[in-house]
CSV table of C-alpha atoms and ligand atoms in Angstrom, one decimal:
chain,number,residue,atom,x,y,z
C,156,UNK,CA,0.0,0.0,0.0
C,157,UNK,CA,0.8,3.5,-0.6
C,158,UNK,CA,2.0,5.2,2.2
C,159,UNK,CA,1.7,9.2,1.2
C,160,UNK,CA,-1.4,10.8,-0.6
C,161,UNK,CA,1.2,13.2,-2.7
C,162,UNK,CA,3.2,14.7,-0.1
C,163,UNK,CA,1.1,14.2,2.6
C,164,UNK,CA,0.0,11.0,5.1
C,165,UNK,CA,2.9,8.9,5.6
C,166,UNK,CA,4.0,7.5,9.3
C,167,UNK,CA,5.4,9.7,11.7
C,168,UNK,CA,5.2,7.8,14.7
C,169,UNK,CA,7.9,6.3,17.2
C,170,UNK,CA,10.0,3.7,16.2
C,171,UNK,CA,8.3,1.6,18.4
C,172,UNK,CA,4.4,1.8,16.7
C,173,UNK,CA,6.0,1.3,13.4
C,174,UNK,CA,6.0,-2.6,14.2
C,175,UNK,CA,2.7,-2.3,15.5
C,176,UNK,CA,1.1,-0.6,12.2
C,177,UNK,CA,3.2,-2.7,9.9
C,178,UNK,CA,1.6,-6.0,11.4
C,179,UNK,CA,-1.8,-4.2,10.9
C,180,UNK,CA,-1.3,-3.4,7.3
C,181,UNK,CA,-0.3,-6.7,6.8
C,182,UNK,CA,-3.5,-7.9,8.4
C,183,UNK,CA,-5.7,-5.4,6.5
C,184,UNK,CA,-4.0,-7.0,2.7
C,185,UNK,CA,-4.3,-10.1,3.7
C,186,UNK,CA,-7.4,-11.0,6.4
C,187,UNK,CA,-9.2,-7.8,5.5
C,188,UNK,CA,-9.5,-8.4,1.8
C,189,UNK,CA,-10.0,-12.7,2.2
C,190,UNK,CA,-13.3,-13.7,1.1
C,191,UNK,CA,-14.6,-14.8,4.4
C,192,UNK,CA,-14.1,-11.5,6.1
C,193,UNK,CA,-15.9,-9.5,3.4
C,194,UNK,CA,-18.6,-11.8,3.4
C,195,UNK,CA,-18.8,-11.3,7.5
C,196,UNK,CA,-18.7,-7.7,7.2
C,197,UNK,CA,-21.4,-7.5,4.6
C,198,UNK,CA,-23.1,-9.8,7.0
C,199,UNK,CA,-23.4,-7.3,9.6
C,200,UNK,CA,-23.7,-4.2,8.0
C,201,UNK,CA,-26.9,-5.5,6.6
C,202,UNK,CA,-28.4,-7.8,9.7
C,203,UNK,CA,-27.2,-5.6,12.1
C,204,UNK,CA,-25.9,-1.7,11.1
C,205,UNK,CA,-28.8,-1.3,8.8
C,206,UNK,CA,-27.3,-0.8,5.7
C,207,UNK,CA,-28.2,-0.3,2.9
C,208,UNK,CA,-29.5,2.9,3.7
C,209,UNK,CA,-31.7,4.7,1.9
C,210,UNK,CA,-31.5,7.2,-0.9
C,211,UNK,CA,-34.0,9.5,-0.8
C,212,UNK,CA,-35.1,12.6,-3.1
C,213,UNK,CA,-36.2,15.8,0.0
C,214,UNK,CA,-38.6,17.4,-2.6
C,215,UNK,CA,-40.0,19.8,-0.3
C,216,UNK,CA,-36.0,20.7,0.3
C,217,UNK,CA,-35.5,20.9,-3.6
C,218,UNK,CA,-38.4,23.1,-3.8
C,219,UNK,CA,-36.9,25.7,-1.3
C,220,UNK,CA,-33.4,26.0,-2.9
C,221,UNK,CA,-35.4,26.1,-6.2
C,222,UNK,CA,-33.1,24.4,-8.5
C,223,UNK,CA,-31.0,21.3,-8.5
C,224,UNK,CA,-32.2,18.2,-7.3
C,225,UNK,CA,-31.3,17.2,-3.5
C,226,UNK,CA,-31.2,13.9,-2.7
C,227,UNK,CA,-30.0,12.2,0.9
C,228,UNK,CA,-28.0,9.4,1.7
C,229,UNK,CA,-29.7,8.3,4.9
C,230,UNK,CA,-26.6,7.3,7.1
C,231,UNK,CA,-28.4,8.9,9.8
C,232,UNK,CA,-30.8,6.1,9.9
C,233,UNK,CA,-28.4,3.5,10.9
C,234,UNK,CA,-27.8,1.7,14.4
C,235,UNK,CA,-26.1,4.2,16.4
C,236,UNK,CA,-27.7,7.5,14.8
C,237,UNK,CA,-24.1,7.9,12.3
C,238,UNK,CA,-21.6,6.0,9.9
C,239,UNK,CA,-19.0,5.8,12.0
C,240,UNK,CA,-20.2,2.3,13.0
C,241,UNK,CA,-19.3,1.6,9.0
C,242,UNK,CA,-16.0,1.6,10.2
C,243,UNK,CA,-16.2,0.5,13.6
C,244,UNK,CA,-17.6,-3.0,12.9
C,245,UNK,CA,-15.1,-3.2,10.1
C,246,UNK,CA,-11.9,-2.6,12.4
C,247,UNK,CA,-13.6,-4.6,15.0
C,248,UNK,CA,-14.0,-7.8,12.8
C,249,UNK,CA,-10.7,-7.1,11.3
C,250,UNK,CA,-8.9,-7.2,14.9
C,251,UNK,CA,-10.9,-10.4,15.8
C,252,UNK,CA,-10.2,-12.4,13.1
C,253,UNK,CA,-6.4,-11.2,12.9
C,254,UNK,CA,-6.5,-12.8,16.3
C,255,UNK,CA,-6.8,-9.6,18.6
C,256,UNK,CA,-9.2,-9.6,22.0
C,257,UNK,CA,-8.9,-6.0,23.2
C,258,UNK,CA,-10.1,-2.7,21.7
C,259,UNK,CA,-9.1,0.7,22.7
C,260,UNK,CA,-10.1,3.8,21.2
C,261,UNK,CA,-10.1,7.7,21.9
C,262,UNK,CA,-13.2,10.1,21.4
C,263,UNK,CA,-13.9,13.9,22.4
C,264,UNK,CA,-18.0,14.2,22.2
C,265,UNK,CA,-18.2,10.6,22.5
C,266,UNK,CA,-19.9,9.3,19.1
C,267,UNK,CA,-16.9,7.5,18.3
C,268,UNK,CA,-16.7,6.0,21.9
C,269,UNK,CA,-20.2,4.7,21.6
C,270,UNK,CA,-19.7,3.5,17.9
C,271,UNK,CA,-16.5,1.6,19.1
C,272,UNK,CA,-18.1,0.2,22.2
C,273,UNK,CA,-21.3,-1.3,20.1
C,274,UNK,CA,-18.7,-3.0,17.9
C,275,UNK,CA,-16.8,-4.2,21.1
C,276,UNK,CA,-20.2,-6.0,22.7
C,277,UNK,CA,-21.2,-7.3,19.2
C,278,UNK,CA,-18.1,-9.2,18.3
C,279,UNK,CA,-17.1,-9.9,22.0
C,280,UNK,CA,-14.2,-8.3,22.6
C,281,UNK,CA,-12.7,-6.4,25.5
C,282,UNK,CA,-13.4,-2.4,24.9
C,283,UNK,CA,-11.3,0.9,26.6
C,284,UNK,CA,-12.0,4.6,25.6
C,285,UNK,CA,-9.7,7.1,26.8
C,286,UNK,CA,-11.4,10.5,27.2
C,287,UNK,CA,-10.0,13.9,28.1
C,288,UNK,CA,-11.9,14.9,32.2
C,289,UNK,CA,-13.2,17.9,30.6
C,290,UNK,CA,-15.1,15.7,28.0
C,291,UNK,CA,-16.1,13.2,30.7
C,292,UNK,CA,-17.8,16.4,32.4
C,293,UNK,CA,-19.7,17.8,29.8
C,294,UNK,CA,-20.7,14.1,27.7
C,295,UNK,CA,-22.3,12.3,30.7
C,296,UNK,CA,-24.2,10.6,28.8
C,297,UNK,CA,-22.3,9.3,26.1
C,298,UNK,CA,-19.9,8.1,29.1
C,299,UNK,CA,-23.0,6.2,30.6
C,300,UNK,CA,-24.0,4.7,27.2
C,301,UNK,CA,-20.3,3.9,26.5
C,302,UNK,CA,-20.3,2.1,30.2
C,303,UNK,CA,-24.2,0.5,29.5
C,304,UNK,CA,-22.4,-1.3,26.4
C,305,UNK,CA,-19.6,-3.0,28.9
C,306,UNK,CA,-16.5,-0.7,28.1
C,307,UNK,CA,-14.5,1.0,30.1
C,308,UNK,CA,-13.8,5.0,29.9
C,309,UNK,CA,-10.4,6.0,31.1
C,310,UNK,CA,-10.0,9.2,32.5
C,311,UNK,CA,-7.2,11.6,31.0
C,312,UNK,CA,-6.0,14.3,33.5
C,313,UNK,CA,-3.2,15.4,31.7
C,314,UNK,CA,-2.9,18.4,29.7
C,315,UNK,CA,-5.7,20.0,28.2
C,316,UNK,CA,-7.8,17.0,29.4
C,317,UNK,CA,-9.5,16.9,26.0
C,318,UNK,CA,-9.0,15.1,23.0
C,319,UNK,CA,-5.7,15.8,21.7
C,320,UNK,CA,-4.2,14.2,25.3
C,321,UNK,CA,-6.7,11.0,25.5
C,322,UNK,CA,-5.1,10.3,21.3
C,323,UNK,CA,-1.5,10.4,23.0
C,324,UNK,CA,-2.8,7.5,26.2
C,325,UNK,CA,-4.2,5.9,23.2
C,326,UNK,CA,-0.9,5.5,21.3
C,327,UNK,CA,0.3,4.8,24.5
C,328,UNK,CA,-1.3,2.4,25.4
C,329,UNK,CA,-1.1,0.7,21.5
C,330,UNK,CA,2.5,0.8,21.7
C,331,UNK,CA,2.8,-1.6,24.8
C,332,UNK,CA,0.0,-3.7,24.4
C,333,UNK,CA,0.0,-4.5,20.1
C,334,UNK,CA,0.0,-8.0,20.1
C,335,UNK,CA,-3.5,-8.3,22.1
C,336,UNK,CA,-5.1,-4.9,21.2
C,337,UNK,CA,-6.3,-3.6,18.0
C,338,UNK,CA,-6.7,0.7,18.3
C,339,UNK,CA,-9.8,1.7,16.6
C,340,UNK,CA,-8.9,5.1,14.9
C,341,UNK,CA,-12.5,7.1,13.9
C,342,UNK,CA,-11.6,8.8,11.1
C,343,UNK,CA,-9.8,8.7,7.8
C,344,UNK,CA,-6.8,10.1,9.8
C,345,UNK,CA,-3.7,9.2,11.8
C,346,UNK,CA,-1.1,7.5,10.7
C,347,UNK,CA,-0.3,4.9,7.3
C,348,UNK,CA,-2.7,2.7,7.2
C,349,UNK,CA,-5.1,4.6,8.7
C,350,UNK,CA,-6.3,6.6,6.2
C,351,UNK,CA,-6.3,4.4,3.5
C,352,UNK,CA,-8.3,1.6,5.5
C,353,UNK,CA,-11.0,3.9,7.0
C,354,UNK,CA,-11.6,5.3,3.7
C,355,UNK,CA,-12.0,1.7,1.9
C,356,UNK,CA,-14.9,0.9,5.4
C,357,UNK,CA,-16.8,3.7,4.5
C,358,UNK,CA,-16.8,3.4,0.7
C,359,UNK,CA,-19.6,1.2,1.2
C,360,UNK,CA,-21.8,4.6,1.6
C,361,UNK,CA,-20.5,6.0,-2.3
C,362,UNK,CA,-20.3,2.5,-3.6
C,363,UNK,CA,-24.5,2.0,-2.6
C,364,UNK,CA,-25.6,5.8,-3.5
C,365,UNK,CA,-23.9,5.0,-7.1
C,366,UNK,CA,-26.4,2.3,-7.7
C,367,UNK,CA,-29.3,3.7,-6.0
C,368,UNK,CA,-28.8,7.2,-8.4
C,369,UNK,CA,-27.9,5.0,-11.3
C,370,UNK,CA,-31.2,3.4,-10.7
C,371,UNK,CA,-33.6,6.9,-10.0
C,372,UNK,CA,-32.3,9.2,-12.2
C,373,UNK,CA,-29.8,7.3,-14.6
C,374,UNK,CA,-26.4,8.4,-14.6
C,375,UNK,CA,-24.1,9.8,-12.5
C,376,UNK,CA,-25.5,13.1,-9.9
C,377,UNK,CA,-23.9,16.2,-10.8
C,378,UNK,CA,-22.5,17.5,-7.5
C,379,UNK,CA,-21.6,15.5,-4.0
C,380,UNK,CA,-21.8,17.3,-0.8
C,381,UNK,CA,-20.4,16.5,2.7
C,382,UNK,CA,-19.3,17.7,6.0
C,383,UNK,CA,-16.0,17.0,6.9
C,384,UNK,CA,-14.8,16.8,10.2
C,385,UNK,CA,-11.5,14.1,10.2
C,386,UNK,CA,-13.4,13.3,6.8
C,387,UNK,CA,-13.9,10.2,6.9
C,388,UNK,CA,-18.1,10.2,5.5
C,389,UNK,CA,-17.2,13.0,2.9
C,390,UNK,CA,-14.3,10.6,1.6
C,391,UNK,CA,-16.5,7.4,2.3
C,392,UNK,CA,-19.3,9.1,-0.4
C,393,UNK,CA,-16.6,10.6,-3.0
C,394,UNK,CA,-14.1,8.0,-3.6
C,395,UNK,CA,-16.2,5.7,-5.3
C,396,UNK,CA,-17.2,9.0,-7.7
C,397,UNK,CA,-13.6,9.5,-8.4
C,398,UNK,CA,-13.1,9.3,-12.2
C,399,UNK,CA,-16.9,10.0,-12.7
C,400,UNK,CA,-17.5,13.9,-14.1
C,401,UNK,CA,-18.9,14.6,-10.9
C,402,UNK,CA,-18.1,17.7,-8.7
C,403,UNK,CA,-17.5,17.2,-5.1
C,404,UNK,CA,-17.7,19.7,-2.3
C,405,UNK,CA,-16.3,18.9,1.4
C,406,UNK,CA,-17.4,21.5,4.2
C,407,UNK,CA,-16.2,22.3,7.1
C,408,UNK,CA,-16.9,24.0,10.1
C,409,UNK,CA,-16.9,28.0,10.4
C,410,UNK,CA,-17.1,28.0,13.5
C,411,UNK,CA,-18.8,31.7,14.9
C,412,UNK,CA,-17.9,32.9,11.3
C,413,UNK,CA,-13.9,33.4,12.1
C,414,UNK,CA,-13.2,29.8,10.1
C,415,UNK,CA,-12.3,28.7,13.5
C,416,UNK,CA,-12.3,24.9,12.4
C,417,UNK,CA,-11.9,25.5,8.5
C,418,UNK,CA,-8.4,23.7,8.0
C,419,UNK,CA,-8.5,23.6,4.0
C,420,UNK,CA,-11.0,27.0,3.3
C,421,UNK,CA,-9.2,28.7,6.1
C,422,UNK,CA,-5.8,29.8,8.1
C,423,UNK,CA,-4.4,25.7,8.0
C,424,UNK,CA,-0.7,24.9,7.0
C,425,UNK,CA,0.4,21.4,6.3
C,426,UNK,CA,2.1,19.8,9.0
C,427,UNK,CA,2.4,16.6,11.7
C,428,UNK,CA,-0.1,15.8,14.0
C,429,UNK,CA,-0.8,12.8,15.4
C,430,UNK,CA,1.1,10.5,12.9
C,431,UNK,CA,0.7,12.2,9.6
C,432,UNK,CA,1.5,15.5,7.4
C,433,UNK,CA,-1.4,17.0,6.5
C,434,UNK,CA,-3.8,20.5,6.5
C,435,UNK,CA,-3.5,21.5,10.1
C,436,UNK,CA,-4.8,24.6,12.7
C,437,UNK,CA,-1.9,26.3,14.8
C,438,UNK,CA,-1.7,29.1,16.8
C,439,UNK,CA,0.5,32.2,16.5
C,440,UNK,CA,3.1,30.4,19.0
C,441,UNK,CA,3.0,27.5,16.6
C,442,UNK,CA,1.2,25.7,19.1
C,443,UNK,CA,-2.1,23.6,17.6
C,444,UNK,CA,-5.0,25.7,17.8
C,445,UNK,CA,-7.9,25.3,19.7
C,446,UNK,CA,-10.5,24.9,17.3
C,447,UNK,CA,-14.1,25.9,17.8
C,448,UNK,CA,-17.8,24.6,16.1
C,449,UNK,CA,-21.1,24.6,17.2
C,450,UNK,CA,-20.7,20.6,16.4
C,451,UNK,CA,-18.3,18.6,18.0
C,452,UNK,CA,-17.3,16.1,15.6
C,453,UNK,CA,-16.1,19.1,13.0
C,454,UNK,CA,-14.1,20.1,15.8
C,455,UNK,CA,-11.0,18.9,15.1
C,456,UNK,CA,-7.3,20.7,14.1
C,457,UNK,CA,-6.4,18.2,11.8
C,458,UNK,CA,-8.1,16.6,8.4
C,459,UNK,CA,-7.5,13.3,6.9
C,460,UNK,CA,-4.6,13.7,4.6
C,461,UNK,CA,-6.2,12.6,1.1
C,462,UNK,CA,-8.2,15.4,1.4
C,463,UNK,CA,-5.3,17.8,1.6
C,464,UNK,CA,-4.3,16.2,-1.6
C,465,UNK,CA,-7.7,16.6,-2.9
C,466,UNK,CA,-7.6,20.1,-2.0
C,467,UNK,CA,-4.3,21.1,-3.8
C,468,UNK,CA,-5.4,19.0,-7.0
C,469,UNK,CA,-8.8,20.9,-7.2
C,470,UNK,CA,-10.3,17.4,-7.5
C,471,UNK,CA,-12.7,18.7,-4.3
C,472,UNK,CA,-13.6,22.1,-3.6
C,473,UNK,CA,-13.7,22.8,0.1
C,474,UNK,CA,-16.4,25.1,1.6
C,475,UNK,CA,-17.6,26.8,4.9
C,476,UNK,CA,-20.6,26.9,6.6
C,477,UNK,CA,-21.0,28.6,9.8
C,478,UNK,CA,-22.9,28.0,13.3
C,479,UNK,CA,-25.7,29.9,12.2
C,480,UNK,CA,-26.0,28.9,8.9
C,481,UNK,CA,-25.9,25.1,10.4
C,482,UNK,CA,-28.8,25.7,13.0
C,483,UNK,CA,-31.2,27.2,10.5
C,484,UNK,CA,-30.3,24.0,8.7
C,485,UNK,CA,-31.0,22.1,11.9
C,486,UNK,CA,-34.2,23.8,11.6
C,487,UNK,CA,-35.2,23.6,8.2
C,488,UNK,CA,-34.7,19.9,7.4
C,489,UNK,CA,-36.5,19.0,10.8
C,490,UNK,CA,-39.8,21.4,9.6
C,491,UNK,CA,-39.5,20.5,5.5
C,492,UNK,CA,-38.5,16.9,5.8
C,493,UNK,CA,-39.2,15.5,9.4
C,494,UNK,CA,-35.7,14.2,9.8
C,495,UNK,CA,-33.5,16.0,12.7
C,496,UNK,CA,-30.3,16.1,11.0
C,497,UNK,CA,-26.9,16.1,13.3
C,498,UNK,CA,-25.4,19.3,13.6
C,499,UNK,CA,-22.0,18.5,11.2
C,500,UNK,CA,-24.7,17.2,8.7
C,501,UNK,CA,-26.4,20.7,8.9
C,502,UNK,CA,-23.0,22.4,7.6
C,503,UNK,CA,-23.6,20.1,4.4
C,504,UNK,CA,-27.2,20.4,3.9
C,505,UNK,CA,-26.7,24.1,4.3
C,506,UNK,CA,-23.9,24.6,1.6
C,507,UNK,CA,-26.4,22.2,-0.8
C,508,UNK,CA,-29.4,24.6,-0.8
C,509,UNK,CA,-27.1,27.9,-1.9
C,510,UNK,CA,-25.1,25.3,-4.5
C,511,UNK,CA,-28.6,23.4,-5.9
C,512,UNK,CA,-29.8,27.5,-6.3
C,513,UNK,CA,-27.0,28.0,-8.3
C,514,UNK,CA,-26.9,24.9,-10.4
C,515,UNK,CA,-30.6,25.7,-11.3
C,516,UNK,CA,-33.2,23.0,-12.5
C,517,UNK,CA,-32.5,19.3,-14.3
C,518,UNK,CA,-29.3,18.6,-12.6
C,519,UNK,CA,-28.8,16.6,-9.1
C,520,UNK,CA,-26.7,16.7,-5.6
C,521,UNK,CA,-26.0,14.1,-3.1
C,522,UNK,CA,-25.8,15.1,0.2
C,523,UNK,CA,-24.4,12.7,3.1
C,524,UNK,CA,-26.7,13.0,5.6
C,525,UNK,CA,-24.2,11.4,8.4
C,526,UNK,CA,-26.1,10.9,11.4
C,527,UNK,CA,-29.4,12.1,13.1
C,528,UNK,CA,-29.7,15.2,15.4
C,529,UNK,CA,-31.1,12.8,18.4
C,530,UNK,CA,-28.0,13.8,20.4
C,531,UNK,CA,-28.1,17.6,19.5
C,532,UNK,CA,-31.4,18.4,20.5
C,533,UNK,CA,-30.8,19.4,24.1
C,534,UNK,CA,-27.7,21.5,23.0
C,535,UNK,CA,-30.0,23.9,20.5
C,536,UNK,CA,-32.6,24.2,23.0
C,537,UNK,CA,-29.9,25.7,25.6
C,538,UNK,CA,-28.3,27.5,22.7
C,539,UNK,CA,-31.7,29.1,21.6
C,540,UNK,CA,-32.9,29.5,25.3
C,541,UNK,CA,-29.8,31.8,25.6
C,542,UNK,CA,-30.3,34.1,22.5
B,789,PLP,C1,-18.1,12.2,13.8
B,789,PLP,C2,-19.1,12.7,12.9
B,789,PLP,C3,-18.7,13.5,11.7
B,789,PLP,C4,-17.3,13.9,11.4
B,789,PLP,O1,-16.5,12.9,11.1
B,789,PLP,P1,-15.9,12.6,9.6
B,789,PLP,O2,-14.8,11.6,9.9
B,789,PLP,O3,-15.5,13.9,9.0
B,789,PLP,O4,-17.0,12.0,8.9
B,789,PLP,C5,-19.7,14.0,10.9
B,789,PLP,N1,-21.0,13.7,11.1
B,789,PLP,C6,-21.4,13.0,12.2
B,789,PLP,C7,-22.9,12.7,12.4
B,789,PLP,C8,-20.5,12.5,13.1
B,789,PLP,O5,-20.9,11.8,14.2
């Protein structure tokens, strides 16, 4: 497998994780692409995730941007309210059947926690999730749920006590304990193979809205829109589009309008976080940034490092959308379609009614819908209550 996407990706890690990711990359080209494990994985992802998901034509949506076509790819609907149990169940089969017992993973909001805990119960396996205290405090109950599905959360004191310090007891913890424990990474991020083997687990959601299009409309849709947080849904619904003539559009949060989480639109450099070169947020001290969204999974400094090879080729055109353009999103699908969307979904669906305005009538967008709003709702209200 390639290691670099262009110039960025690749493996910065200590010497010591690079026998620990080699022996996963092996297990990935071999295990992960043997008949019997595709056949499992397609196995659960129908029977138990949900999938396929639906693709379905929001008319009353279309009618409001008056012009293109908008079609969503339901990943909202599936167990777990998201897609990132796409790539959860299929890093949690992978480390079973390469002969692993033990799961750990990382997460900020949580989502990811949860996700990685369902796979753990499902397949078995022994599950921790180390999480920053000051994400403890304010995701109670995604700690609970986490803890309802038989992992344990580990608390992580150090530093900032949020994200960025719970990925370094993660890799900590990876490097020492490898031969037993497989680390479930979220996102289409982190270090070779990372990237590469998220991005193949959530191809499933490009590789199914093909065929459903294909079968509505004929063709190939015109434009492909998606929020992108690490990127892992956005990359998961394009690379199957890849040499197709279709546009592609990735956006990211704007934060309160300052592009405070915009890492390709905005103030981002390339450089090395958390095993990899790629688009990145620092500080004027050089220090990473502390990013800001209304959302908290497009919260993040970093982005998955195809995409900062998709953004210097031109092959996908990056975009914002801000808080408030993301609640009246929020707002609008709830009252025009009856589906709550999550709040990174919102940045998408938001940018797709000013692009399907532009494009005008007779041609079609995709939108990843991502995951449902469910866990969102009591943040609004507070947020609204306030204004
Ligand atoms: C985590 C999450 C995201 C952001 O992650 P990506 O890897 O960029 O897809 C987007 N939408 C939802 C619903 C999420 O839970």
């Amino acid at each position: 497998m390639k290691k670099y996407f262009g110039k960025f990706g690749g493996q910065f890690v200590p010497e010591t994780l690079v026998m620990a990711l080699q022996q996963l990359e092996h297990s990935y080209l071999t295990v992960g692409k043997s008949r019997k494990f595709r056949q499992e994985l397609g196995r659960l992802l129908r029977t138990y995730a949900g999938r396929p998901t639906p693709l379905y034509l929001a008319k009353k949506l279309t009618a409001r941007g008056g012009g293109a076509k908008i079609y969503l790819k339901r990943e909202d609907l599936l167990h777990t309210g998201a897609h990132k149990i796409n790539n959860a169940i299929g890093q949690a089969l992978l480390a079973k059947m390469s002969g692993k017992r033990r799961l750990i993973a990382e997460t900020g909001a949580g989502q990811h926690g949860v996700a990685t805990a369902t796979a753990a119960a499902l397949l078995g396996m022994e599950c921790d999730v180390y999480m920053g205290s000051v994400d403890i405090a304010r995701q109670a109950p995604n700690v609970y749920r986490m803890e309802l599905l038989g992992a344990r959360v580990i608390e992580v004191a150090s530093g900032s006590r949020t994200l960025k310090d719970a990925i370094n007891e993660a890799m900590r913890d990876y490097t020492a304990s490898f031969e037993t424990t497989h680390y479930l990474i979220g996102s289409a991020l982190g270090p070779h193979p990372y990237p590469a083997m998220v991005r193949d687990f959530q191809s499933v959601i490009g590789k199914e809205a093909k065929g459903q299009f294909a079968a509505a409309e004929g063709g190939v849709p015109d434009a492909l829109v998606a929020c992108v947080g690490g990127g892992s849904n956005a990359i998961g619904l394009f690379f199957p589009f890849l040499n197709e003539k279709v546009k592609m559009y990735g956006v990211e949060a704007g934060g309160d309008g300052n592009g405070h989480a915009a890492r390709l639109t905005g103030k981002g450099k390339p450089g090395v976080l958390h095993g990899m070169k790629t688009y990145l947020l620092e500080d004027r001290h050089g220090q990473i940034a502390d990013t800001h969204s209304v959302s908290a999974g497009l919260d993040y400094p970093a982005v998955g490092p195809q995409h900062s090879l998709f953004m210097e080729q031109g092959r996908v055109k990056y975009a914002e959308a801000d808080d408030s353009e993301a609640l009246s999103a929020f707002h609008l699908l709830s009252e025009l379609e009856g589906i709550v969307p999550a709040l990174e979904s919102a940045h998408a669906v938001a940018f797709a009614l000013k692009l399907a305005r532009g494009m005008g009538r007779g041609k079609s967008i995709i939108v990843n819908l991502s995951g449902r709003g469910d866990k969102d709702v009591d943040h609004v209200r507070k947020i609204e209550g306030e204004r």
